[in-house]
Amino acid sequence: MAIKYELIKKDKYSNARCGVIHTDHGDIPTPIFMPVGTKATVKTMSVEELKEIDAKIILGNTYHLYLRPGMDIMKKAGGLHKFMNWNGPILTDSGGFQVFSLSENRDISEKGVVFRSHIDGSKHLFTPEKSIEIQNDIHSDIMMSFDECIPYPADYKYVEDSVARTVRWAKRGLDYHKANSHKDQSLFGIIQGGMYEDLRKRSVEETCAMDFDGYSLGGLSVGEPKEEMIRLLKYTTPLLPEDKPRYNMGVGSPDYLFESFEAGIDMADCVLPTRIARNGTAITSEGRLVVRNAKYKDDFTPLDHDCDCYTCKNYSRAYIRHLVNVNEILGARLLTYHNLYFLLKLCEDIRKSIMEDRFLDFKKEFYKKYGYES
Amino acid sequence: MAIKYELIKKDKYSNARCGVIHTDHGDIPTPIFMPVGTKATVKTMSVEELKEIDAKIILGNTYHLYLRPGMDIMKKAGGLHKFMNWNGPILTDSGGFQVFSLSENRDISEKGVVFRSHIDGSKHLFTPEKSIEIQNDIHSDIMMSFDECIPYPADYKYVEDSVARTVRWAKRGLDYHKANSHKDQSLFGIIQGGMYEDLRKRSVEETCAMDFDGYSLGGLSVGEPKEEMIRLLKYTTPLLPEDKPRYNMGVGSPDYLFESFEAGIDMADCVLPTRIARNGTAITSEGRLVVRNAKYKDDFTPLDHDCDCYTCKNYSRAYIRHLVNVNEILGARLLTYHNLYFLLKLCEDIRKSIMEDRFLDFKKEFYKKYGYES
């Protein structure tokens, strides 16, 4: 069966909301942060650990999986769930973002995008239909429409044309999906429009006129100032239908999560928590902690004094700093585990605060302790 | 308390034996393979995982820990057990091997060895006393005497002089140990002598005349042909006292373990299983499996069809091959986990075979399936 969104509670004092997305691989309580498993693994983490930290859904990247291991192997494996031994829900992106940000010599036409692999330079064509076909082979629970992620800044005319094309691509992908996808797969439409409110509005109207299972905000958090992101987020999210899940693509810092959820977003993802972990940085209730720094060399307290994750219960800043300093894999593991646990626990606390109509108070408290200006 | 060796059973048809080494951090059944945790971590593994695979004792490397994190931090942490959160027994080497193999511009004298760090070129002096002092700060359960690990090949005169000096160093280290070590620390003497039986014999006589808690064979598996290793091993091991544990340093392939244990060795260690794991190679009951190879890209069976470890129960060769191929940390993790589990399970099976007087039969069966010539 396709996913089903159930709205449970709307916050009295903001647009934040609690819900559940029902999927054939389990229920996803929202709002939720989704760890990114780019190449069929959430970097450094085993599937057991993802269960331990109570990850409700993970991401796979269409572009990366298409190149390696390739769809021949993915099909033989019986899809990504079986390939990586993850039984929970999986969401895949469309490949669009990577085609535009990673590949070389891309060539955009109405048909789709011809690009060269960032690995071996080989030439490939992604079309709206091809993107869904690949996601069918990956057999994710939630798929994304193929879109153009517009860079920042971009002029009005470019964005206007791009939005129109992305809408046409959405329609083609949706048609292909209806004819070809597995019955348990769902498809989201993607809202673009750059930093222009009228184009965002047009994108919403034309995309939501089609029967997608959910809607994503694309092209935010792509280099624009934070105020711009929040402006477009606050403008666009309430325009989306209430009975479908809403996904802000590519945000993962605590403030971006709070702002997104406050605007009515249900889902978010980002490589940030796993990437900064591998660089020796922890996300804690008192702000970011660069444990790589020499000042932690003899600090035998946990990364986060308020955290009860495996890392914080068992290992000290001094030890983790040493591991990072000598490039030991366990350092990246312990930090990744903590950062993901922290964000998932934060989402749990946020859901609880919404249920109790104290989301804005909780946000204020969190910001104060974290060191954000609210 | 110092360690205590208890001999439980001698094999009827070989020199193999079963025993227990009692330590304040737990009992170690022998024969045993000891995973190497060079820089305060068994590469890629968490302490929970070491417990899961039932590691009975792990190694730390004096040279590496002395350089990073350094003894200032190690002392503040309260020793290596606390620093890395491992409650089981720990064995440390003397630093000698690394001083001779890793460092630059070493200068050997009667006093000790002046060397330059392989990390920053800084100058350091290791003496027999200094080596024990560092191991006191690490607070390992079992320490090694500072020795010269003689390279292969080496001429008779050089080895003769070196053995004599290593014996003098052993005495100095033992004196320092008796006056300064923690009460729960034990010290092993190291037998050298290169490929010369009479020098090995002299080394045994002079080292065993001193009151060490156990004895190690050094300078084997340093590049000599396998037959040479086995010749010296078979000659030297039976010369060692029966009431003390015997440790063959630096061996870890299944055949070297079998040969060592057959000669009467109780303990062995090597970076081999963890190092080849990170290069994409598994140790299996049917021989080494280079899972990195393209032929495994669509092989959805486990690494080892007879293994019931976490890796083999949950992940396929195709998936692990993909992870190794795209340099994902989980690949190194899953292979390391399997390789260590395999060797620890092998030791368990070997102990059982000795208890039932069928060690040589078990060895023959294993060699046949593994593909070794016996």
JSON list of N, CA and C in Angstrom, two decimals, chain A residues 267-289:
[
{"chain": "A", "resi": 267, "resn": "MET", "atom": "N", "xyz": [8.97, 16.45, 7.86]},
{"chain": "A", "resi": 267, "resn": "MET", "atom": "CA", "xyz": [10.15, 15.61, 7.63]},
{"chain": "A", "resi": 267, "resn": "MET", "atom": "C", "xyz": [11.33, 16.47, 7.20]},
{"chain": "A", "resi": 268, "resn": "ALA", "atom": "N", "xyz": [12.52, 16.05, 7.61]},
{"chain": "A", "resi": 268, "resn": "ALA", "atom": "CA", "xyz": [13.73, 16.76, 7.19]},
{"chain": "A", "resi": 268, "resn": "ALA", "atom": "C", "xyz": [14.89, 15.78, 7.17]},
{"chain": "A", "resi": 269, "resn": "ASP", "atom": "N", "xyz": [15.91, 16.08, 6.39]},
{"chain": "A", "resi": 269, "resn": "ASP", "atom": "CA", "xyz": [17.09, 15.22, 6.32]},
{"chain": "A", "resi": 269, "resn": "ASP", "atom": "C", "xyz": [18.29, 16.10, 6.05]},
{"chain": "A", "resi": 270, "resn": "CYS", "atom": "N", "xyz": [19.46, 15.61, 6.40]},
{"chain": "A", "resi": 270, "resn": "CYS", "atom": "CA", "xyz": [20.69, 16.34, 6.08]},
{"chain": "A", "resi": 270, "resn": "CYS", "atom": "C", "xyz": [21.88, 15.46, 6.40]},
{"chain": "A", "resi": 271, "resn": "VAL", "atom": "N", "xyz": [22.98, 15.61, 5.64]},
{"chain": "A", "resi": 271, "resn": "VAL", "atom": "CA", "xyz": [24.20, 14.89, 5.96]},
{"chain": "A", "resi": 271, "resn": "VAL", "atom": "C", "xyz": [24.97, 15.59, 7.07]},
{"chain": "A", "resi": 272, "resn": "LEU", "atom": "N", "xyz": [24.54, 16.78, 7.48]},
{"chain": "A", "resi": 272, "resn": "LEU", "atom": "CA", "xyz": [25.30, 17.55, 8.46]},
{"chain": "A", "resi": 272, "resn": "LEU", "atom": "C", "xyz": [25.70, 16.76, 9.72]},
{"chain": "A", "resi": 273, "resn": "PRO", "atom": "N", "xyz": [24.77, 16.12, 10.43]},
{"chain": "A", "resi": 273, "resn": "PRO", "atom": "CA", "xyz": [25.17, 15.46, 11.68]},
{"chain": "A", "resi": 273, "resn": "PRO", "atom": "C", "xyz": [26.21, 14.35, 11.47]},
{"chain": "A", "resi": 274, "resn": "THR", "atom": "N", "xyz": [26.11, 13.63, 10.36]},
{"chain": "A", "resi": 274, "resn": "THR", "atom": "CA", "xyz": [27.08, 12.57, 10.12]},
{"chain": "A", "resi": 274, "resn": "THR", "atom": "C", "xyz": [28.40, 13.13, 9.56]},
{"chain": "A", "resi": 275, "resn": "ARG", "atom": "N", "xyz": [28.31, 14.17, 8.75]},
{"chain": "A", "resi": 275, "resn": "ARG", "atom": "CA", "xyz": [29.52, 14.76, 8.18]},
{"chain": "A", "resi": 275, "resn": "ARG", "atom": "C", "xyz": [30.36, 15.46, 9.24]},
{"chain": "A", "resi": 276, "resn": "ILE", "atom": "N", "xyz": [29.73, 16.27, 10.08]},
{"chain": "A", "resi": 276, "resn": "ILE", "atom": "CA", "xyz": [30.55, 16.98, 11.08]},
{"chain": "A", "resi": 276, "resn": "ILE", "atom": "C", "xyz": [31.06, 15.98, 12.13]},
{"chain": "A", "resi": 277, "resn": "ALA", "atom": "N", "xyz": [30.37, 14.87, 12.31]},
{"chain": "A", "resi": 277, "resn": "ALA", "atom": "CA", "xyz": [30.86, 13.83, 13.22]},
{"chain": "A", "resi": 277, "resn": "ALA", "atom": "C", "xyz": [32.22, 13.34, 12.74]},
{"chain": "A", "resi": 278, "resn": "ARG", "atom": "N", "xyz": [32.31, 13.07, 11.45]},
{"chain": "A", "resi": 278, "resn": "ARG", "atom": "CA", "xyz": [33.56, 12.55, 10.90]},
{"chain": "A", "resi": 278, "resn": "ARG", "atom": "C", "xyz": [34.67, 13.60, 10.92]},
{"chain": "A", "resi": 279, "resn": "ASN", "atom": "N", "xyz": [34.30, 14.86, 11.09]},
{"chain": "A", "resi": 279, "resn": "ASN", "atom": "CA", "xyz": [35.30, 15.92, 11.25]},
{"chain": "A", "resi": 279, "resn": "ASN", "atom": "C", "xyz": [35.60, 16.23, 12.71]},
{"chain": "A", "resi": 280, "resn": "GLY", "atom": "N", "xyz": [35.00, 15.46, 13.62]},
{"chain": "A", "resi": 280, "resn": "GLY", "atom": "CA", "xyz": [35.33, 15.65, 15.03]},
{"chain": "A", "resi": 280, "resn": "GLY", "atom": "C", "xyz": [34.45, 16.63, 15.76]},
{"chain": "A", "resi": 281, "resn": "THR", "atom": "N", "xyz": [33.21, 16.82, 15.30]},
{"chain": "A", "resi": 281, "resn": "THR", "atom": "CA", "xyz": [32.31, 17.78, 15.95]},
{"chain": "A", "resi": 281, "resn": "THR", "atom": "C", "xyz": [31.03, 17.09, 16.43]},
{"chain": "A", "resi": 282, "resn": "ALA", "atom": "N", "xyz": [30.65, 17.41, 17.67]},
{"chain": "A", "resi": 282, "resn": "ALA", "atom": "CA", "xyz": [29.43, 16.88, 18.25]},
{"chain": "A", "resi": 282, "resn": "ALA", "atom": "C", "xyz": [28.37, 17.96, 18.32]},
{"chain": "A", "resi": 283, "resn": "ILE", "atom": "N", "xyz": [27.10, 17.56, 18.14]},
{"chain": "A", "resi": 283, "resn": "ILE", "atom": "CA", "xyz": [25.97, 18.45, 18.40]},
{"chain": "A", "resi": 283, "resn": "ILE", "atom": "C", "xyz": [25.51, 18.15, 19.82]},
{"chain": "A", "resi": 284, "resn": "THR", "atom": "N", "xyz": [25.55, 19.15, 20.70]},
{"chain": "A", "resi": 284, "resn": "THR", "atom": "CA", "xyz": [25.15, 18.91, 22.09]},
{"chain": "A", "resi": 284, "resn": "THR", "atom": "C", "xyz": [24.09, 19.92, 22.50]},
{"chain": "A", "resi": 285, "resn": "SER", "atom": "N", "xyz": [23.51, 19.69, 23.68]},
{"chain": "A", "resi": 285, "resn": "SER", "atom": "CA", "xyz": [22.46, 20.59, 24.16]},
{"chain": "A", "resi": 285, "resn": "SER", "atom": "C", "xyz": [23.01, 21.98, 24.48]},
{"chain": "A", "resi": 286, "resn": "GLU", "atom": "N", "xyz": [24.34, 22.07, 24.56]},
{"chain": "A", "resi": 286, "resn": "GLU", "atom": "CA", "xyz": [24.95, 23.37, 24.82]},
{"chain": "A", "resi": 286, "resn": "GLU", "atom": "C", "xyz": [25.67, 23.93, 23.58]},
{"chain": "A", "resi": 287, "resn": "GLY", "atom": "N", "xyz": [25.28, 23.43, 22.41]},
{"chain": "A", "resi": 287, "resn": "GLY", "atom": "CA", "xyz": [25.87, 23.93, 21.18]},
{"chain": "A", "resi": 287, "resn": "GLY", "atom": "C", "xyz": [26.84, 22.93, 20.58]},
{"chain": "A", "resi": 288, "resn": "ARG", "atom": "N", "xyz": [27.46, 23.33, 19.48]},
{"chain": "A", "resi": 288, "resn": "ARG", "atom": "CA", "xyz": [28.42, 22.44, 18.83]},
{"chain": "A", "resi": 288, "resn": "ARG", "atom": "C", "xyz": [29.69, 22.35, 19.65]},
{"chain": "A", "resi": 289, "resn": "LEU", "atom": "N", "xyz": [30.23, 21.14, 19.73]},
{"chain": "A", "resi": 289, "resn": "LEU", "atom": "CA", "xyz": [31.45, 20.91, 20.49]},
{"chain": "A", "resi": 289, "resn": "LEU", "atom": "C", "xyz": [32.48, 20.31, 19.55]}
]
